[in-house]
Coordinates of C-alpha atoms and ligand atoms in Angstrom, one line a residue:
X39 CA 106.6 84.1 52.9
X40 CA 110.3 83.5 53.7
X41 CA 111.8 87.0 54.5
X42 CA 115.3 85.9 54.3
X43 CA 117.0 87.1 57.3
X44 CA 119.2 85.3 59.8
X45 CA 118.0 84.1 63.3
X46 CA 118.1 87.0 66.0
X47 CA 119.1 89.5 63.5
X48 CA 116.5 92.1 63.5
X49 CA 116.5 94.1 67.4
X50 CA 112.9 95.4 68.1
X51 CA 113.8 97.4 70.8
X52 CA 110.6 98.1 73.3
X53 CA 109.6 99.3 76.7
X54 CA 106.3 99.9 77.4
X55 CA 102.8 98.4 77.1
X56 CA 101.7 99.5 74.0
X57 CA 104.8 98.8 72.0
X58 CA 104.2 95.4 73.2
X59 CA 101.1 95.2 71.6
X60 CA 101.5 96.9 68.7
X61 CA 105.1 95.6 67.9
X62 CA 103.0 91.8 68.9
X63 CA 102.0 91.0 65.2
X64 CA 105.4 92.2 63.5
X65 CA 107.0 90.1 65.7
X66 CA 105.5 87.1 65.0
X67 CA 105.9 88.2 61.2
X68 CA 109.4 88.2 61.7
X69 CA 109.4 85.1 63.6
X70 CA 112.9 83.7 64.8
X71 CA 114.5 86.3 63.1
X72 CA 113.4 89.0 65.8
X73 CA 115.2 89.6 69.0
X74 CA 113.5 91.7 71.4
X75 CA 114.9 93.8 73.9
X76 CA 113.2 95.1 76.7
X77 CA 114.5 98.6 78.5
X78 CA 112.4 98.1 81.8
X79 CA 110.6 101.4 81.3
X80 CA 107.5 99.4 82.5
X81 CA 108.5 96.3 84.0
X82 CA 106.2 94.7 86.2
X83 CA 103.9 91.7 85.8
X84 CA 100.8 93.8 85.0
X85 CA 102.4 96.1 82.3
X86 CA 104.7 93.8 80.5
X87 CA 105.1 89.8 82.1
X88 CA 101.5 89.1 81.5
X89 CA 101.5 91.1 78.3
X90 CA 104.5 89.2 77.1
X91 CA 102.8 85.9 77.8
X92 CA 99.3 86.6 76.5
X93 CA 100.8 88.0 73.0
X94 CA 103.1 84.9 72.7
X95 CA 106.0 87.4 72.3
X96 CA 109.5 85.6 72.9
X97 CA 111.7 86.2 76.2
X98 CA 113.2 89.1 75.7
X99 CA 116.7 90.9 76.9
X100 CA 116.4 93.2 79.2
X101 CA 118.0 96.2 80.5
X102 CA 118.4 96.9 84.1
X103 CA 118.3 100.7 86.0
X104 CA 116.0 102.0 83.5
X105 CA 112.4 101.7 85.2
X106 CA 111.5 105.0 87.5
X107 CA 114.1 107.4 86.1
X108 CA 113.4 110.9 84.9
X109 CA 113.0 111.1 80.8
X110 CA 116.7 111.6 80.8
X111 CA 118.2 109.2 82.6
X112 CA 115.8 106.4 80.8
X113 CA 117.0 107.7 77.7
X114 CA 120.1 107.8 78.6
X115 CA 120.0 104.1 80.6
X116 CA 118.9 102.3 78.2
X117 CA 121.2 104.2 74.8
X118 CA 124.3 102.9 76.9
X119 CA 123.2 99.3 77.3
X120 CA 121.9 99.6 73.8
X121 CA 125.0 100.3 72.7
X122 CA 126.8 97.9 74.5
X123 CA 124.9 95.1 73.0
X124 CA 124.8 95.8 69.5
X125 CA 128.6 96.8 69.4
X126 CA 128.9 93.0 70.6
X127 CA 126.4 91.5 68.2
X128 CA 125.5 93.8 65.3
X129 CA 121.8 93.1 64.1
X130 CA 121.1 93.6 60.4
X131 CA 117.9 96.2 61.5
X132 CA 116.3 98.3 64.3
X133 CA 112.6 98.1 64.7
X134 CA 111.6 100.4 67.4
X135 CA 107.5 101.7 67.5
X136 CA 105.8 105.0 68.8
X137 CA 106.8 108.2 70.7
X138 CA 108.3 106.3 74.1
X139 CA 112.0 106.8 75.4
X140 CA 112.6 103.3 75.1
X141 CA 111.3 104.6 70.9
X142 CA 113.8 107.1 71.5
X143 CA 116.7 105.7 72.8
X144 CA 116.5 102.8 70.5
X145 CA 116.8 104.9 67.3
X146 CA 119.5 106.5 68.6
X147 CA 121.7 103.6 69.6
X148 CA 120.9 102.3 66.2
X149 CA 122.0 105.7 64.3
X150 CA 125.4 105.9 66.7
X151 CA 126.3 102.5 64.8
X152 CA 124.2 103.2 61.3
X153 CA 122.3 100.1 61.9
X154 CA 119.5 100.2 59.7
X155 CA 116.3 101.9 61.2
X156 CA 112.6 100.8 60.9
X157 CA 109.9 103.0 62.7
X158 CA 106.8 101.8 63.0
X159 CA 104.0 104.5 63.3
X160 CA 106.0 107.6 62.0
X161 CA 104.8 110.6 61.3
X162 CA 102.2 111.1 64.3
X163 CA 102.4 114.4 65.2
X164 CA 100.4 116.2 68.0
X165 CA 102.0 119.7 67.5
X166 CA 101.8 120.0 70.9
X167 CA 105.4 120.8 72.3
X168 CA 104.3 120.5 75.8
X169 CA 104.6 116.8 75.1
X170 CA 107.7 114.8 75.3
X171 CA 105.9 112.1 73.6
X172 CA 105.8 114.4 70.6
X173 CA 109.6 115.6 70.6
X174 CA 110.5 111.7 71.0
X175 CA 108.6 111.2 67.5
X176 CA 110.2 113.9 66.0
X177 CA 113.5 112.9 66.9
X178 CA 113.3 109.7 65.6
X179 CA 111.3 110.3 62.3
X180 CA 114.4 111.9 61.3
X181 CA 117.2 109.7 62.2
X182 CA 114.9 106.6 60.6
X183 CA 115.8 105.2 57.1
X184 CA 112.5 103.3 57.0
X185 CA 109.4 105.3 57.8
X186 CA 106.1 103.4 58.4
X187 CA 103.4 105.7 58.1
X188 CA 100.2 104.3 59.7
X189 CA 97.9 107.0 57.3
X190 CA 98.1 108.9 54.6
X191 CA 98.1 112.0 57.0
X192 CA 100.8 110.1 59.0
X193 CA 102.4 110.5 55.7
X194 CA 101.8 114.0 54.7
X195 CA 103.5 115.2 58.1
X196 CA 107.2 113.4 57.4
X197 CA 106.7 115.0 53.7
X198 CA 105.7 118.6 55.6
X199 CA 109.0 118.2 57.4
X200 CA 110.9 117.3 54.2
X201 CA 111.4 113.7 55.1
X202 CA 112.7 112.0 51.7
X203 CA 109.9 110.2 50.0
X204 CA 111.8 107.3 49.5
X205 CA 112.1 106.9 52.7
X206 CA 108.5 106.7 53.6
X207 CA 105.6 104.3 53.2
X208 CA 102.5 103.8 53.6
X209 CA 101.6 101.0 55.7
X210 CA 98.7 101.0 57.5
X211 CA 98.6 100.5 61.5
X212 CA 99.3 97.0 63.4
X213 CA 97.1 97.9 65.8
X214 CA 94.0 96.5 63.2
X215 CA 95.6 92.8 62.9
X216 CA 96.4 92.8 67.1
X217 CA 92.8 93.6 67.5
X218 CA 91.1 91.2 65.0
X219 CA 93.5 88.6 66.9
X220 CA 93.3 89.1 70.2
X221 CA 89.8 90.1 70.5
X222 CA 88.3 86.8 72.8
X223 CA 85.3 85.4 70.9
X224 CA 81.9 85.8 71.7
X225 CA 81.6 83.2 74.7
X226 CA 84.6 84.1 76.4
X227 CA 83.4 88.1 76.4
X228 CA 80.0 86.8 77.5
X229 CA 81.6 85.3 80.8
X230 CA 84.0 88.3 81.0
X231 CA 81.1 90.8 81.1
X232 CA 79.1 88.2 83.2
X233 CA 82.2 88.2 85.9
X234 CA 81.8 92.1 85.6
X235 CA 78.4 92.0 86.2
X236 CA 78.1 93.8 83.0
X237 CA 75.4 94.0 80.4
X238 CA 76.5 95.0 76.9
X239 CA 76.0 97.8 75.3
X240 CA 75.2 99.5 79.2
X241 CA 78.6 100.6 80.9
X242 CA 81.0 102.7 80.4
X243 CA 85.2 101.7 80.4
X244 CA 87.5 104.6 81.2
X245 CA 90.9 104.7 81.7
X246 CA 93.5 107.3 82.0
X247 CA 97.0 108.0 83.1
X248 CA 98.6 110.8 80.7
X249 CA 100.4 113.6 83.0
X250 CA 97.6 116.2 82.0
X251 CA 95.2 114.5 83.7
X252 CA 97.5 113.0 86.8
X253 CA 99.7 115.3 87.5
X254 CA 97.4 118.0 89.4
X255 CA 94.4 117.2 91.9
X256 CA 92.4 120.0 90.0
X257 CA 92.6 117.6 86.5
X258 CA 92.5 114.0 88.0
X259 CA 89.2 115.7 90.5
X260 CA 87.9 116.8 87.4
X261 CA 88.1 113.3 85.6
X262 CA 86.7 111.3 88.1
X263 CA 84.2 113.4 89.5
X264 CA 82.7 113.6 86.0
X265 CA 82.9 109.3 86.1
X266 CA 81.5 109.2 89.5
X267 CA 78.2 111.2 88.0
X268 CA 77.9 108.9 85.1
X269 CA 77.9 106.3 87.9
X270 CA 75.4 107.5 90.1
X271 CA 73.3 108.4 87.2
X272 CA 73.2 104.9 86.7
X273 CA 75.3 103.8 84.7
X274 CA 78.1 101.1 85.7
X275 CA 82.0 102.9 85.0
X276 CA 84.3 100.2 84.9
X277 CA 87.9 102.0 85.6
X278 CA 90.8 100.1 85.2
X279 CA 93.6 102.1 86.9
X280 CA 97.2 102.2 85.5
X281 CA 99.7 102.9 88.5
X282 CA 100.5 106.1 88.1
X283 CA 97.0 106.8 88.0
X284 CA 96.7 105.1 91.3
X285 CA 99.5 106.7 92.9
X286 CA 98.2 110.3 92.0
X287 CA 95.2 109.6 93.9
X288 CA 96.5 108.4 96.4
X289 CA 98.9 111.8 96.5
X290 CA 95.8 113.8 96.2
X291 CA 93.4 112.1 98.9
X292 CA 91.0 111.7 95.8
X293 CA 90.0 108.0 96.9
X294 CA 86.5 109.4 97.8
X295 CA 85.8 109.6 93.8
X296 CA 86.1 105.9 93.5
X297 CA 83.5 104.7 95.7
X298 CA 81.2 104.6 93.1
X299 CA 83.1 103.5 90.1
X300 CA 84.3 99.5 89.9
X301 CA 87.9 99.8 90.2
X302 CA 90.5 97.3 88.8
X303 CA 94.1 97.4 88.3
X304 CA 95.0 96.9 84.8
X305 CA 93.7 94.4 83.1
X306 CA 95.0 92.2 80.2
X307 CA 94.5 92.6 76.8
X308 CA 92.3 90.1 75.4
X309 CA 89.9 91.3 78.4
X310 CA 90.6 95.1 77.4
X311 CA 89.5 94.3 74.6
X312 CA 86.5 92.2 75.5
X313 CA 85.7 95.1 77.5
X314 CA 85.9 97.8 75.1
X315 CA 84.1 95.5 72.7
X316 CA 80.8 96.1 74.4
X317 CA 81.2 99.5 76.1
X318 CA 78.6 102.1 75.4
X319 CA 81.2 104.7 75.6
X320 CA 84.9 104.5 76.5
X321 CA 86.8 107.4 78.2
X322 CA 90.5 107.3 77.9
X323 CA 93.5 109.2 77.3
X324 CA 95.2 106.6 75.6
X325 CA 96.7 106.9 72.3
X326 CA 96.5 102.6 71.6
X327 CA 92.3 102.9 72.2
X328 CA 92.0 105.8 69.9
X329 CA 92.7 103.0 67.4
X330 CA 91.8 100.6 69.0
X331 CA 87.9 101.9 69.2
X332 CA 87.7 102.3 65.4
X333 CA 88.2 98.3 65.3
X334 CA 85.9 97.7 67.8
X335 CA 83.3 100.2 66.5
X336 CA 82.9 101.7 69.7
X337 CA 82.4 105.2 70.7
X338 CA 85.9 107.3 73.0
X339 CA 85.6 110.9 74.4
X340 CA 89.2 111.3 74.6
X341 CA 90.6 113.4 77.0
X342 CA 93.4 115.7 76.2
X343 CA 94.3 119.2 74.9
X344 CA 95.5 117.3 71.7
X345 CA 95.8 114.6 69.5
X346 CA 98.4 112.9 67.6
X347 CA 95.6 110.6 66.1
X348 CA 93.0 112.7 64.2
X349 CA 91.4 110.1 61.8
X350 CA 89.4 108.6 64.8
X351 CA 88.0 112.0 65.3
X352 CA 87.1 112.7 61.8
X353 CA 85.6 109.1 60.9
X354 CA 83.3 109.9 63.4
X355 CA 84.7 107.4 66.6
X356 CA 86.1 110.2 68.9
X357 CA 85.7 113.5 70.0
X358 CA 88.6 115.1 72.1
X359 CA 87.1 116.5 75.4
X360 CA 88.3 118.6 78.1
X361 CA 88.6 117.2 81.8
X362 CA 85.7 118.0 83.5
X363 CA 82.0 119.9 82.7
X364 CA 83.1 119.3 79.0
X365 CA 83.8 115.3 79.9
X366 CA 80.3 114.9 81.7
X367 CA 78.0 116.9 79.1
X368 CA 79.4 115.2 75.6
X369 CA 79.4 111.3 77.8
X370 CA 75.7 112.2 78.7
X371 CA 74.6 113.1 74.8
X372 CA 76.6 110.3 73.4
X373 CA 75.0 107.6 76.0
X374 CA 71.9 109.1 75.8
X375 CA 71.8 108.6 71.7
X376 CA 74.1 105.0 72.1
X377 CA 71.4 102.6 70.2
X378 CA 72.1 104.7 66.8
X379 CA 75.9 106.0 67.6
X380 CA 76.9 102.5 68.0
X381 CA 74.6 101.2 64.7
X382 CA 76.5 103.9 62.4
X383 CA 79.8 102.7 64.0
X384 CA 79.7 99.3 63.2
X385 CA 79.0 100.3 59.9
X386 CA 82.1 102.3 59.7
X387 CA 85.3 101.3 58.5
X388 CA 88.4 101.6 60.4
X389 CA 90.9 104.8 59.1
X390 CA 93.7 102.7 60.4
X391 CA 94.5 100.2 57.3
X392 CA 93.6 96.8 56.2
X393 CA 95.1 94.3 58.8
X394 CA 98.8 93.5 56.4
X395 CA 100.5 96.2 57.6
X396 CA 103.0 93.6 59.8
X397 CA 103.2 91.5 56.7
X398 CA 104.1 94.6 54.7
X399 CA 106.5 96.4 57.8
X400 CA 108.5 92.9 57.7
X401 CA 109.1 92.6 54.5
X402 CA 110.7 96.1 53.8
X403 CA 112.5 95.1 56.8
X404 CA 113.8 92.6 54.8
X405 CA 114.3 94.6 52.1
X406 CA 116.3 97.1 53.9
X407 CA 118.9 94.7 55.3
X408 CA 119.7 93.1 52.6
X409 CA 120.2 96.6 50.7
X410 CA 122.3 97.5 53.3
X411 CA 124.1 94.7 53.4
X412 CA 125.1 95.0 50.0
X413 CA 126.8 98.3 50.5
X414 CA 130.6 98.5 51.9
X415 CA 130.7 98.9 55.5
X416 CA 132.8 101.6 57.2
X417 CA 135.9 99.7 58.8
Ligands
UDP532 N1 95.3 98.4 77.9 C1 95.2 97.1 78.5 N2 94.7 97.0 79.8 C2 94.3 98.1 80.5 C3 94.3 99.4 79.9 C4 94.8 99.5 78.6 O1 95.6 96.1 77.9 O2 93.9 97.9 81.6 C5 95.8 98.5 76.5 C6 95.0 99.3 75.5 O3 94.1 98.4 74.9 C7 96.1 99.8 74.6 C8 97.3 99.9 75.5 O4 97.0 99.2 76.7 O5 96.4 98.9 73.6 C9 97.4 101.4 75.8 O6 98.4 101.6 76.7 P1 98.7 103.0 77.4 O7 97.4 103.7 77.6 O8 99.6 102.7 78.5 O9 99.6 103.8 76.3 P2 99.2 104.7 75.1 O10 98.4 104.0 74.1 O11 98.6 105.9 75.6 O12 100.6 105.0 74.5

């Protein structure tokens, strides 16, 4: 399908990991019509050079001083750059995804010019204040003209907030068509567990990195001493560790928790994937692998106070655990009953859409440019 719009003329403005992967398939939707900026929010090899590589994603701009800042300054960071460059090239849209400040900061540099706004994954909503993640997707749910709501509950909560139905769809998730693409195939997940000395269906993948469970010794001690039981009860726990994660134990003196888990840094996506493909149980705190485990068909204690992403949770994937005693009982029932829980999972369908909702995104990106476009613009 030709969508119409000139080369470079649609900014999807992104920062971190997950946008990249969850942005990946719209992108390549748009094709040479997209140009992607980068704010540096996570720019290193591991979080964003390898994942711009392995996704195919084009080079992007990026913006410089942003990485390491306090929310503020981020946000702030990147909205003047933003600015900058669209003021010297107007695009015809802004695509930004999620709850990030690079989300944030985005939206607003395309509202400051009323450039045309796309978010992808709108109305998530946690209704936990404590998060900024949660005030970033507020914020930019209502300065949005296009609204792509993942679920029809995604949906409900921009009409809740009296978000004007025509400016809200129904989309489904991108997260379902990254997955189905990027997931290796079955040889290359063979030697991936085989260099893990993993068997399928026997270990368990945990990640996490959310301040709740970093910022104090008492939560991150509680995570991994629950891992390290599930370890020496036998089971392998293969822990890819993000960097803050790594720092915070570190800060902590909590290395003494690891001994017994197989520690990584972060690994890349088709092998996350490949990884999560055949876990017995994931752990995480991620808000990408709460989808991402309804694809796969695989079972996630996640840990956090909240969710912004209850349809894993009620289709039967996820169950949100507290760090600690809570962690270790629910990972033992669930491994210890694996054979069935992971039978009924397969069988279960994803809440998260149909694997079009790129195709669909782009083309009321389209849509919305060239409606635009055919309105006066302010001098
Ligand atoms: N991920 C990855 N390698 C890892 C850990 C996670 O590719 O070692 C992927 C994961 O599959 C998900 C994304 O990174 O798509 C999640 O990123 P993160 O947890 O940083 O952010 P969140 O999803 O919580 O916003």
């Amino acid at each position: 399908m030709s969508l119409c719009l000139p080369p470079s003329s649609v900014a999807v403005v992104l920062g971190t990991r997950p946008e990249l992967v969850k942005l990946a398939p719209l992108i390549h939707e748009l094709g040479d019509a997209t140009r992607l900026v980068h704010t540096g929010q996570h720019w290193d090899e591991a979080m964003s050079g390898r994942f711009l590589r392995d996704l195919g994603l084009p080079r992007p701009e990026l913006l410089t001083g942003v990485g390491g800042r306090p929310r503020a300054g981020q946000i702030a960071q990147s909205l003047g750059q933003l600015d900058a460059a669209f003021a010297e090239d107007r695009p015809v849209a802004v695509v930004v995804q999620g709850d990030t400040n690079a989300t944030l900061a985005g939206a607003l540099a395309a509202n400051a010019r009323e450039i045309p706004l796309v978010h992808v994954e709108a109305g998530l909503r946690s209704h936990d204040r404590a998060m900024p993640e949660e005030h970033n997707r507020v914020m930019v749910d209502h300065v949005s003209d296009l609204l792509c709501a993942a679920t029809e509950d995604n949906a409900a909560n921009l009409r809740a907030e009296a978000l004007a139905e025509e400016r809200i769809e129904l989309t489904g998730n991108t997260v379902v068509e990254v997955v189905r693409r990027r997931l290796p195939d079955e040889a290359t997940r063979a030697a991936l567990l085989a260099a893990h000395g993993l068997a399928p269906d026997a270990y368990v993948l945990a990640t996490v990195h959310r301040p709740e469970n970093t910022d104090t010794a008492e939560a991150l001690g509680a995570v991994l001493a629950e891992l390290d039981r599930i370890a020496r009860a036998g089971t392998p726990v293969l822990f890819p560790m993000h960097p803050r994660t790594r720092a915070a134990v570190e800060r902590f003196g909590l290395e003494g928790l690891l001994e017994r888990l197989a520690v990584t840094g972060p690994v890349g996506y088709g092998d996350f994937l490949g990884l999560a493909r055949h876990a017995a149980l994931l752990v995480s705190d991620s808000g990408g692998v709460q989808e991402e485990c309804t694809v796969l068909g695989r079972p996630l204690l996640v840990v956090r106070r909240s969710t912004e992403r209850p349809e894993a949770v009620t289709a039967g994937f996820a169950a949100l655990v507290r760090p600690g005693e809570e962690l270790g009982a629910l990972a033992r029932e669930w491994l210890a009953d694996a054979p069935e829980r992971l039978a009924r999972l397969a069988a279960t369908p994803s809440p998260y859409g149909d694997g079009l909702a790129s195709a669909r995104i782009a083309a009321l990106t389209a849509a919305l440019a060239d409606q635009r476009q055919e309105l006066p613009q302010a001098a």
